[in-house]
Amino acid sequence: MQILGTKQLRDRKVSEKIVRIIIKLLSDINRKIKIMHVCGTHEHTISKYGIRSILPKELEIISGPGCPVCVCPAADIDKAIEIGKRENTIITTFGDMLRVPATNLSLAELRAQGADVRIVYGPNDAVKIAKENPDKEVIFFAIGFETTVPLIGYEIKINPPLNFSVICAHKLIPAALELLIGIDQLNIDGFISPGHVASIIGTTPFQLFSDAYHVPNVVAGFEPNDVLMALAMLLKQIKNKEHKTENEYTRVVKSEGNKIAQKIIADVFDSVSSPWRGIGRILDGGLAIKDSYSKYDADKKFDIKIEKSIDIQPGCSCHLVMTGKIYPYECKLFKKICTPVNPVGPCMVSAEGTCAIYYKYG
Amino acid sequence: MCLAIPGKILEVNGDKANVDFNGVKRDVIIALVKDAKVGKYVLVHAGYAIELINEEEAQETLKLWKNIVEEEGLDESLFF
């Protein structure tokens, strides 16, 4: 199958051609097909361009846990809040993280109470704040998948000041795919995998997943025709009873990934069993800072234990939305009590949260 | 979160480069990519280049990104 050139990424005529291919393949397969993606940016593309509405009803696209803000456990946010309550601390993080409800408060509410909580564009900005404020502890609340991890690893490796530390809430995508494929009621026929995660880790970890679980997988870019093309490639595999990982996003993703970034990740972090909000603990689903860099590990520096935390507030269905078990509009709170202005669960906060995207594009 | 946008390297200074995102210039860290030289295009995530891309593809993707910013009526500074 031909891989798309970038000129065709939003060309409607190209979309129509790919949809015709999809219809033909579905007709050949002659059963309902369920494809899951695990990336908020993919859901954004699918909803914004109304991709579901132009596809046959036999092809269902469900959204998995593709939003690092959403899968960050309330306990980690609670931890950041407890540190932020202390004198002479500055909490820094990405903008999406601020309004996520945790057990009692969000970081935005903490800031409203007078704590110093700042949004940064990247971890280097947090290090800069640490250098400018040597008498304060500056904590970077680090969330994100493999795309974001090497950025934080790089800053830790180049000897930031000792008043800088990191709450490490990074999560890993391949481990989550293994969990999702094991959920019986989902019956996923194939995955669209996130292109920018693959730009770092390469396609090999996804190939190992396809091989182990006999499930078709396509690493895809983020334009509408990227997604349509990925669907066509998956259907072709399903029709031919294949189960491999293909790369639709060749303009960026190399099979070996980014070796420099991979080395930084391996030098600074260990993969660990890690809790995902609303989903549960995933083996090798997250990262922790290695002991050799423990002086930058906020967990070790501040020794805060969160005894009880609440990931899913009463009535909230984020745990079901994030595992593709329901669509946002099937949640009782959606658009009624839970809105972007007054979010109950994490999926309604982030621009990449499934509920926030459905609220916007409905 | 995993949003990444392409830009062209105008100047390299150690681990940093000044990058042109379709008219908006910003310093980015280039330590994560090999051979980041003046004139090359990089894909940038949260202020760090995470991969090199070729010029023709970068220009095409740049146009698409500019379109998104305009369509959404968003503030460009949120992205660049």
Short mmCIF file of C-alpha atoms in Angstrom, two decimals:
data_model
loop_
_atom_site.label_atom_id
_atom_site.label_comp_id
_atom_site.label_asym_id
_atom_site.label_seq_id
_atom_site.Cartn_x
_atom_site.Cartn_y
_atom_site.Cartn_z
CA MET A 1 0.00 0.00 0.00
CA GLN A 2 1.30 3.45 -0.92
CA ILE A 3 2.44 5.69 1.91
CA LEU A 4 1.06 9.23 1.73
CA GLY A 5 3.17 12.25 0.88
CA THR A 6 2.64 15.34 2.98
CA LYS A 7 0.98 17.32 0.19
CA GLN A 8 -2.03 15.04 0.39
CA LEU A 9 -2.52 15.22 4.13
CA ARG A 10 -5.70 17.28 4.10
CA ASP A 11 -6.76 16.96 0.48
CA ARG A 12 -10.45 16.10 0.50
CA LYS A 13 -10.16 14.18 -2.76
CA VAL A 14 -7.49 12.00 -1.17
CA SER A 15 -9.80 11.52 1.85
CA GLU A 16 -12.62 10.39 -0.44
CA LYS A 17 -10.33 7.91 -2.17
CA ILE A 18 -9.14 6.44 1.13
CA VAL A 19 -12.73 6.20 2.42
CA ARG A 20 -13.64 4.26 -0.73
CA ILE A 21 -10.75 1.89 0.01
CA ILE A 22 -12.01 1.54 3.60
CA ILE A 23 -15.57 0.74 2.45
CA LYS A 24 -14.27 -1.89 0.04
CA LEU A 25 -12.06 -3.52 2.68
CA LEU A 26 -14.91 -3.56 5.22
CA SER A 27 -17.17 -5.17 2.69
CA ASP A 28 -14.55 -7.85 2.08
CA ILE A 29 -14.08 -8.43 5.81
CA ASN A 30 -17.87 -8.55 6.32
CA ARG A 31 -18.05 -8.02 10.09
CA LYS A 32 -17.91 -5.19 12.59
CA ILE A 33 -14.42 -3.87 13.30
CA LYS A 34 -13.26 -1.99 16.38
CA ILE A 35 -10.08 0.10 16.23
CA MET A 36 -8.59 1.87 19.25
CA HIS A 37 -6.21 4.81 19.22
CA VAL A 38 -4.26 5.86 22.30
CA CYS A 39 -3.48 9.50 21.63
CA GLY A 40 -5.40 12.67 22.45
CA THR A 41 -4.05 14.32 19.32
CA HIS A 42 -5.50 11.50 17.22
CA GLU A 43 -8.90 11.93 18.93
CA HIS A 44 -8.66 15.66 18.25
CA THR A 45 -8.12 14.98 14.53
CA ILE A 46 -10.91 12.36 14.40
CA SER A 47 -13.47 14.60 16.15
CA LYS A 48 -12.51 17.90 14.53
CA TYR A 49 -12.71 16.51 11.00
CA GLY A 50 -15.79 14.39 11.70
CA ILE A 51 -13.97 11.25 10.60
CA ARG A 52 -16.44 8.95 12.39
CA SER A 53 -19.32 10.50 10.45
CA ILE A 54 -17.83 9.70 7.03
CA LEU A 55 -17.04 6.07 7.84
CA PRO A 56 -19.39 3.08 7.60
CA LYS A 57 -21.06 2.21 10.90
CA GLU A 58 -19.37 -1.20 10.83
CA LEU A 59 -16.09 0.56 11.63
CA GLU A 60 -15.92 1.79 15.21
CA ILE A 61 -13.04 3.97 16.40
CA ILE A 62 -12.67 4.16 20.16
CA SER A 63 -10.44 6.36 22.22
CA GLY A 64 -7.99 4.81 24.69
CA PRO A 65 -5.98 6.37 27.51
CA GLY A 66 -4.05 8.76 25.30
CA CYS A 67 -3.89 11.81 27.51
CA PRO A 68 -1.00 11.93 30.01
CA VAL A 69 -2.77 14.59 32.04
CA CYS A 70 -5.80 12.31 32.36
CA VAL A 71 -3.92 9.18 33.42
CA CYS A 72 -1.81 10.98 36.05
CA PRO A 73 -3.03 9.62 39.42
CA ALA A 74 -4.71 12.00 41.84
CA ALA A 75 -2.10 10.94 44.42
CA ASP A 76 0.68 12.53 42.34
CA ILE A 77 -1.26 15.78 42.05
CA ASP A 78 -1.99 15.61 45.79
CA LYS A 79 1.75 15.22 46.34
CA ALA A 80 2.51 18.32 44.25
CA ILE A 81 -0.16 20.20 46.21
CA GLU A 82 1.31 19.14 49.58
CA ILE A 83 4.78 20.28 48.50
CA GLY A 84 3.35 23.50 47.08
CA LYS A 85 1.73 24.31 50.45
CA ARG A 86 5.16 24.50 52.06
CA GLU A 87 7.02 27.79 52.45
CA ASN A 88 9.56 28.74 49.80
CA THR A 89 8.47 26.30 47.14
CA ILE A 90 7.56 26.92 43.51
CA ILE A 91 5.59 24.24 41.65
CA THR A 92 6.05 24.28 37.87
CA THR A 93 4.21 22.19 35.31
CA PHE A 94 2.58 22.11 31.87
CA GLY A 95 -0.54 24.25 31.48
CA ASP A 96 -2.95 21.35 31.03
CA MET A 97 -2.12 20.02 34.49
CA LEU A 98 -3.27 23.04 36.47
CA ARG A 99 -7.03 22.56 36.55
CA VAL A 100 -7.10 18.75 36.88
CA PRO A 101 -9.18 17.88 39.95
CA ALA A 102 -7.29 15.73 42.47
CA THR A 103 -8.59 14.37 45.78
CA ASN A 104 -9.49 17.73 47.34
CA LEU A 105 -7.93 20.48 45.27
CA SER A 106 -6.41 21.23 41.90
CA LEU A 107 -3.10 23.04 41.43
CA ALA A 108 -5.07 26.05 40.15
CA GLU A 109 -7.05 26.13 43.40
CA LEU A 110 -3.80 25.85 45.36
CA ARG A 111 -2.50 28.85 43.44
CA ALA A 112 -5.67 30.77 44.22
CA GLN A 113 -4.93 30.12 47.90
CA GLY A 114 -1.62 31.92 47.49
CA ALA A 115 0.87 29.16 46.62
CA ASP A 116 3.47 29.81 43.92
CA VAL A 117 2.36 27.56 41.03
CA ARG A 118 3.67 28.42 37.56
CA ILE A 119 2.99 27.15 34.05
CA VAL A 120 6.09 26.46 31.98
CA TYR A 121 6.49 25.67 28.30
CA GLY A 122 9.19 23.07 28.90
CA PRO A 123 11.38 21.70 31.72
CA ASN A 124 14.23 24.08 30.78
CA ASP A 125 12.00 26.96 31.87
CA ALA A 126 11.58 25.27 35.27
CA VAL A 127 15.38 24.98 35.60
CA LYS A 128 15.68 28.67 34.73
CA ILE A 129 13.22 29.54 37.52
CA ALA A 130 15.36 27.44 39.91
CA LYS A 131 18.48 29.40 38.93
CA GLU A 132 16.68 32.70 39.41
CA ASN A 133 15.35 31.65 42.83
CA PRO A 134 18.27 29.98 44.64
CA ASP A 135 16.60 30.39 48.04
CA LYS A 136 13.51 28.44 46.97
CA GLU A 137 12.82 24.84 46.05
CA VAL A 138 11.59 24.61 42.45
CA ILE A 139 9.69 21.43 41.61
CA PHE A 140 8.82 20.40 38.07
CA PHE A 141 5.71 18.20 38.01
CA ALA A 142 6.66 15.97 35.06
CA ILE A 143 3.89 14.26 33.17
CA GLY A 144 3.95 12.87 29.65
CA PHE A 145 4.57 9.82 27.55
CA GLU A 146 7.84 8.82 25.82
CA THR A 147 7.77 11.96 23.64
CA THR A 148 8.23 14.17 26.69
CA VAL A 149 10.46 11.97 28.89
CA PRO A 150 13.82 12.70 27.17
CA LEU A 151 13.33 16.44 27.67
CA ILE A 152 13.23 16.03 31.45
CA GLY A 153 16.01 13.42 31.33
CA TYR A 154 18.22 15.84 29.44
CA GLU A 155 17.74 18.61 32.04
CA ILE A 156 18.48 16.21 34.89
CA LYS A 157 21.68 15.03 33.15
CA ILE A 158 23.17 18.49 32.64
CA ASN A 159 23.49 19.27 36.35
CA PRO A 160 20.66 21.64 37.18
CA PRO A 161 20.92 23.52 40.50
CA LEU A 162 20.22 21.44 43.61
CA ASN A 163 17.10 23.45 44.44
CA PHE A 164 15.51 21.88 41.31
CA SER A 165 13.68 18.57 41.55
CA VAL A 166 11.15 16.53 39.62
CA ILE A 167 7.91 14.74 40.52
CA CYS A 168 8.20 11.92 38.01
CA ALA A 169 4.72 10.93 36.77
CA HIS A 170 5.78 9.74 33.31
CA LYS A 171 3.86 6.87 31.71
CA LEU A 172 4.82 4.41 28.95
CA ILE A 173 2.54 3.55 26.03
CA PRO A 174 3.49 -0.02 24.97
CA ALA A 175 2.70 -1.39 28.44
CA ALA A 176 -0.74 0.24 28.29
CA LEU A 177 -1.46 -1.43 24.94
CA GLU A 178 -0.80 -4.80 26.57
CA LEU A 179 -3.31 -4.02 29.30
CA LEU A 180 -5.96 -2.82 26.85
CA ILE A 181 -5.71 -5.84 24.57
CA GLY A 182 -6.34 -8.00 27.65
CA ILE A 183 -9.70 -6.38 28.47
CA ASP A 184 -12.17 -9.02 27.27
CA GLN A 185 -15.20 -6.88 26.63
CA LEU A 186 -13.29 -4.50 24.35
CA ASN A 187 -12.45 -6.98 21.57
CA ILE A 188 -10.06 -4.61 19.82
CA ASP A 189 -9.24 -5.59 16.23
CA GLY A 190 -6.36 -3.17 15.80
CA PHE A 191 -4.53 -0.14 17.19
CA ILE A 192 -3.54 3.24 15.79
CA SER A 193 -0.35 4.06 17.68
CA PRO A 194 0.93 7.57 18.43
CA GLY A 195 3.48 8.90 15.93
CA HIS A 196 5.39 11.16 18.27
CA VAL A 197 5.86 8.46 20.89
CA ALA A 198 7.21 6.28 18.07
CA SER A 199 9.54 9.08 16.89
CA ILE A 200 11.40 8.52 20.19
CA ILE A 201 11.10 4.75 20.80
CA GLY A 202 10.90 3.65 17.15
CA THR A 203 8.54 1.04 15.79
CA THR A 204 10.24 -2.00 17.32
CA PRO A 205 8.41 -1.93 20.70
CA PHE A 206 5.12 -1.76 18.79
CA GLN A 207 6.21 -4.63 16.54
CA LEU A 208 6.98 -6.75 19.61
CA PHE A 209 3.45 -6.00 20.84
CA SER A 210 1.86 -6.96 17.50
CA ASP A 211 3.86 -10.17 17.43
CA ALA A 212 3.08 -11.14 21.02
CA TYR A 213 -0.66 -10.45 20.89
CA HIS A 214 -1.34 -11.07 17.19
CA VAL A 215 -2.92 -7.66 16.78
CA PRO A 216 -2.57 -5.30 13.79
CA ASN A 217 -1.03 -1.93 14.62
CA VAL A 218 -0.22 1.18 12.57
CA VAL A 219 1.95 4.07 13.78
CA ALA A 220 0.25 7.16 12.38
CA GLY A 221 0.65 10.91 11.94
CA PHE A 222 -1.93 13.46 13.00
CA GLU A 223 -3.52 14.90 9.87
CA PRO A 224 -6.97 13.62 8.84
CA ASN A 225 -5.63 11.64 5.91
CA ASP A 226 -2.92 10.16 8.14
CA VAL A 227 -5.68 8.71 10.32
CA LEU A 228 -7.78 7.53 7.38
CA MET A 229 -4.73 5.93 5.80
CA ALA A 230 -3.89 4.17 9.08
CA LEU A 231 -7.46 2.78 9.20
CA ALA A 232 -7.13 1.50 5.64
CA MET A 233 -3.79 -0.12 6.45
CA LEU A 234 -5.28 -1.81 9.53
CA LEU A 235 -8.27 -3.11 7.57
CA LYS A 236 -5.98 -4.50 4.93
CA GLN A 237 -4.07 -6.40 7.60
CA ILE A 238 -7.31 -7.68 9.14
CA LYS A 239 -8.56 -8.81 5.73
CA ASN A 240 -5.30 -10.62 5.05
CA LYS A 241 -5.23 -12.05 8.60
CA GLU A 242 -1.92 -10.32 9.30
CA HIS A 243 -0.77 -8.84 12.61
CA LYS A 244 2.19 -6.54 12.17
CA THR A 245 3.19 -3.00 13.01
CA GLU A 246 3.28 -0.70 10.00
CA ASN A 247 4.55 2.87 9.85
CA GLU A 248 2.23 5.38 8.17
CA TYR A 249 4.21 8.35 9.57
CA THR A 250 7.44 7.76 7.67
CA ARG A 251 8.05 11.47 7.22
CA VAL A 252 9.01 11.54 10.90
CA VAL A 253 9.25 8.07 12.44
CA LYS A 254 12.31 5.86 11.91
CA SER A 255 12.12 2.20 12.80
CA GLU A 256 15.00 2.59 15.24
CA GLY A 257 13.59 5.81 16.75
CA ASN A 258 15.75 8.54 18.28
CA LYS A 259 18.82 6.83 19.77
CA ILE A 260 20.08 9.93 21.61
CA ALA A 261 16.71 10.32 23.35
CA GLN A 262 16.57 6.59 24.13
CA LYS A 263 20.01 6.72 25.79
CA ILE A 264 18.98 9.69 27.95
CA ILE A 265 15.84 7.83 29.07
CA ALA A 266 17.87 4.70 29.90
CA ASP A 267 20.52 6.73 31.78
CA VAL A 268 18.12 8.68 33.99
CA PHE A 269 15.01 6.52 34.49
CA ASP A 270 13.99 2.97 35.40
CA SER A 271 10.72 1.52 34.16
CA VAL A 272 8.44 0.64 37.08
CA SER A 273 5.01 -0.72 37.81
CA SER A 274 2.91 2.41 37.80
CA PRO A 275 -0.68 3.45 38.59
CA TRP A 276 -2.73 5.02 35.77
CA ARG A 277 -5.67 7.12 36.89
CA GLY A 278 -8.92 5.24 36.46
CA ILE A 279 -7.18 2.23 34.93
CA GLY A 280 -5.05 0.75 37.68
CA ARG A 281 -1.47 -0.34 38.09
CA ILE A 282 0.33 -1.26 34.88
CA LEU A 283 3.49 -3.38 34.90
CA ASP A 284 6.31 -1.30 33.34
CA GLY A 285 3.67 1.39 32.76
CA GLY A 286 5.72 4.25 34.16
CA LEU A 287 9.16 5.59 35.02
CA ALA A 288 11.05 6.46 38.20
CA ILE A 289 14.26 8.50 38.52
CA LYS A 290 17.31 6.25 39.01
CA ASP A 291 19.06 6.32 42.40
CA SER A 292 22.12 7.90 40.79
CA TYR A 293 20.02 11.03 40.18
CA SER A 294 18.02 10.85 43.43
CA LYS A 295 19.08 14.36 44.43
CA TYR A 296 16.68 15.59 41.76
CA ASP A 297 13.87 13.23 42.77
CA ALA A 298 11.16 15.22 44.59
CA ASP A 299 9.82 11.98 46.08
CA LYS A 300 13.09 11.40 47.95
CA LYS A 301 13.70 15.06 48.74
CA PHE A 302 10.32 15.85 50.30
CA ASP A 303 9.28 12.42 51.58
CA ILE A 304 5.55 12.99 51.28
CA LYS A 305 3.22 10.07 51.62
CA ILE A 306 -0.32 10.38 50.31
CA GLU A 307 -2.33 7.89 52.34
CA LYS A 308 -5.70 8.21 50.62
CA SER A 309 -6.52 9.66 47.25
CA ILE A 310 -9.58 9.64 45.02
CA ASP A 311 -8.96 9.11 41.31
CA ILE A 312 -12.59 8.92 40.23
CA GLN A 313 -15.09 11.18 41.98
CA PRO A 314 -18.64 9.83 42.58
CA GLY A 315 -20.61 9.75 39.32
CA CYS A 316 -17.56 10.36 37.12
CA SER A 317 -17.00 7.83 34.31
CA CYS A 318 -13.49 8.85 33.23
CA HIS A 319 -12.24 5.32 33.99
CA LEU A 320 -14.74 3.89 31.49
CA VAL A 321 -14.07 6.59 28.89
CA MET A 322 -10.29 6.10 29.08
CA THR A 323 -10.54 2.38 28.46
CA GLY A 324 -12.94 2.83 25.54
CA LYS A 325 -15.81 1.11 27.36
CA ILE A 326 -18.18 4.04 26.90
CA TYR A 327 -18.32 7.24 24.87
CA PRO A 328 -18.31 10.53 26.84
CA TYR A 329 -21.99 11.20 26.03
CA GLU A 330 -22.90 7.97 27.84
CA CYS A 331 -21.68 9.46 31.15
CA LYS A 332 -24.51 10.88 33.28
CA LEU A 333 -22.47 13.95 34.20
CA PHE A 334 -21.30 14.82 30.67
CA LYS A 335 -22.33 18.35 29.63
CA LYS A 336 -24.76 18.51 32.56
CA ILE A 337 -22.64 18.71 35.68
CA CYS A 338 -19.22 18.10 34.13
CA THR A 339 -18.12 20.84 31.72
CA PRO A 340 -14.78 22.38 30.76
CA VAL A 341 -15.55 25.29 33.12
CA ASN A 342 -16.47 22.96 35.98
CA PRO A 343 -14.72 19.63 35.28
CA VAL A 344 -15.46 16.66 37.56
CA GLY A 345 -12.96 14.26 36.00
CA PRO A 346 -9.59 14.66 34.29
CA CYS A 347 -10.89 13.82 30.78
CA MET A 348 -12.87 17.08 30.75
CA VAL A 349 -9.84 19.26 31.57
CA SER A 350 -7.01 18.68 29.14
CA ALA A 351 -7.30 19.79 25.51
CA GLU A 352 -6.42 16.14 24.79
CA GLY A 353 -8.99 14.65 27.15
CA THR A 354 -11.65 12.62 25.35
CA CYS A 355 -14.56 14.33 27.15
CA ALA A 356 -13.18 17.83 26.50
CA ILE A 357 -12.81 16.98 22.79
CA TYR A 358 -16.35 15.57 22.58
CA TYR A 359 -17.66 18.63 24.42
CA LYS A 360 -16.00 20.89 21.87
CA TYR A 361 -16.82 18.99 18.68
CA GLY A 362 -19.79 17.02 20.04
CA MET B 1 0.65 16.74 25.06
CA CYS B 2 2.67 14.98 22.41
CA LEU B 3 2.09 17.87 20.04
CA ALA B 4 5.18 18.61 17.93
CA ILE B 5 5.63 21.23 15.23
CA PRO B 6 8.27 21.74 12.52
CA GLY B 7 10.59 24.71 12.22
CA LYS B 8 13.74 25.73 10.35
CA ILE B 9 17.07 26.21 12.13
CA LEU B 10 18.39 29.76 11.58
CA GLU B 11 21.35 29.72 13.95
CA VAL B 12 23.09 27.14 16.11
CA ASN B 13 24.72 28.03 19.42
CA GLY B 14 25.93 24.96 21.31
CA ASP B 15 22.94 22.90 22.45
CA LYS B 16 20.51 25.63 21.41
CA ALA B 17 19.28 26.83 18.06
CA ASN B 18 17.16 29.73 16.92
CA VAL B 19 14.30 28.21 14.98
CA ASP B 20 11.86 29.86 12.60
CA PHE B 21 8.28 28.58 12.93
CA ASN B 22 6.78 30.19 9.87
CA GLY B 23 7.80 33.68 10.96
CA VAL B 24 7.78 33.19 14.74
CA LYS B 25 11.35 32.73 15.98
CA ARG B 26 12.18 30.89 19.16
CA ASP B 27 15.22 29.28 20.81
CA VAL B 28 14.94 25.52 21.08
CA ILE B 29 17.21 22.86 22.54
CA ILE B 30 18.74 20.63 19.87
CA ALA B 31 20.74 18.25 22.07
CA LEU B 32 18.35 15.36 21.41
CA VAL B 33 18.95 15.23 17.65
CA LYS B 34 22.02 14.46 15.59
CA ASP B 35 23.21 16.79 12.78
CA ALA B 36 20.95 19.72 13.66
CA LYS B 37 22.53 22.29 11.36
CA VAL B 38 21.54 25.69 10.00
CA GLY B 39 18.95 25.30 7.24
CA LYS B 40 17.63 21.94 8.46
CA TYR B 41 14.08 21.39 9.69
CA VAL B 42 13.35 19.98 13.12
CA LEU B 43 10.18 18.71 14.78
CA VAL B 44 9.86 20.56 18.10
CA HIS B 45 8.03 19.39 21.24
CA ALA B 46 7.81 21.69 24.31
CA GLY B 47 10.87 23.65 23.25
CA TYR B 48 13.09 20.67 22.31
CA ALA B 49 13.82 19.31 18.85
CA ILE B 50 12.91 15.60 18.94
CA GLU B 51 13.56 14.65 15.30
CA LEU B 52 14.89 16.00 11.99
CA ILE B 53 12.61 16.18 8.96
CA ASN B 54 13.29 17.07 5.36
CA GLU B 55 12.63 20.55 4.03
CA GLU B 56 9.89 19.80 1.56
CA GLU B 57 7.89 17.85 4.12
CA ALA B 58 8.47 20.48 6.79
CA GLN B 59 7.14 23.28 4.61
CA GLU B 60 4.02 21.32 3.84
CA THR B 61 3.42 20.53 7.50
CA LEU B 62 4.12 24.15 8.47
CA LYS B 63 1.34 25.36 6.23
CA LEU B 64 -1.01 22.85 7.81
CA TRP B 65 -0.10 24.02 11.28
CA LYS B 66 -0.57 27.65 10.39
CA ASN B 67 -4.00 26.73 9.07
CA ILE B 68 -4.90 25.04 12.34
CA VAL B 69 -3.87 28.10 14.35
CA GLU B 70 -5.91 30.37 12.08
CA GLU B 71 -8.94 28.09 11.92
CA GLU B 72 -9.08 27.73 15.66
CA GLY B 73 -8.54 31.44 16.22
CA LEU B 74 -5.82 30.46 18.70
CA ASP B 75 -3.00 32.58 20.00
CA GLU B 76 0.14 31.54 18.08
CA SER B 77 2.26 31.97 21.19
CA LEU B 78 0.56 28.93 22.69
CA PHE B 79 2.16 26.81 20.02
CA PHE B 80 5.44 28.46 19.13
#
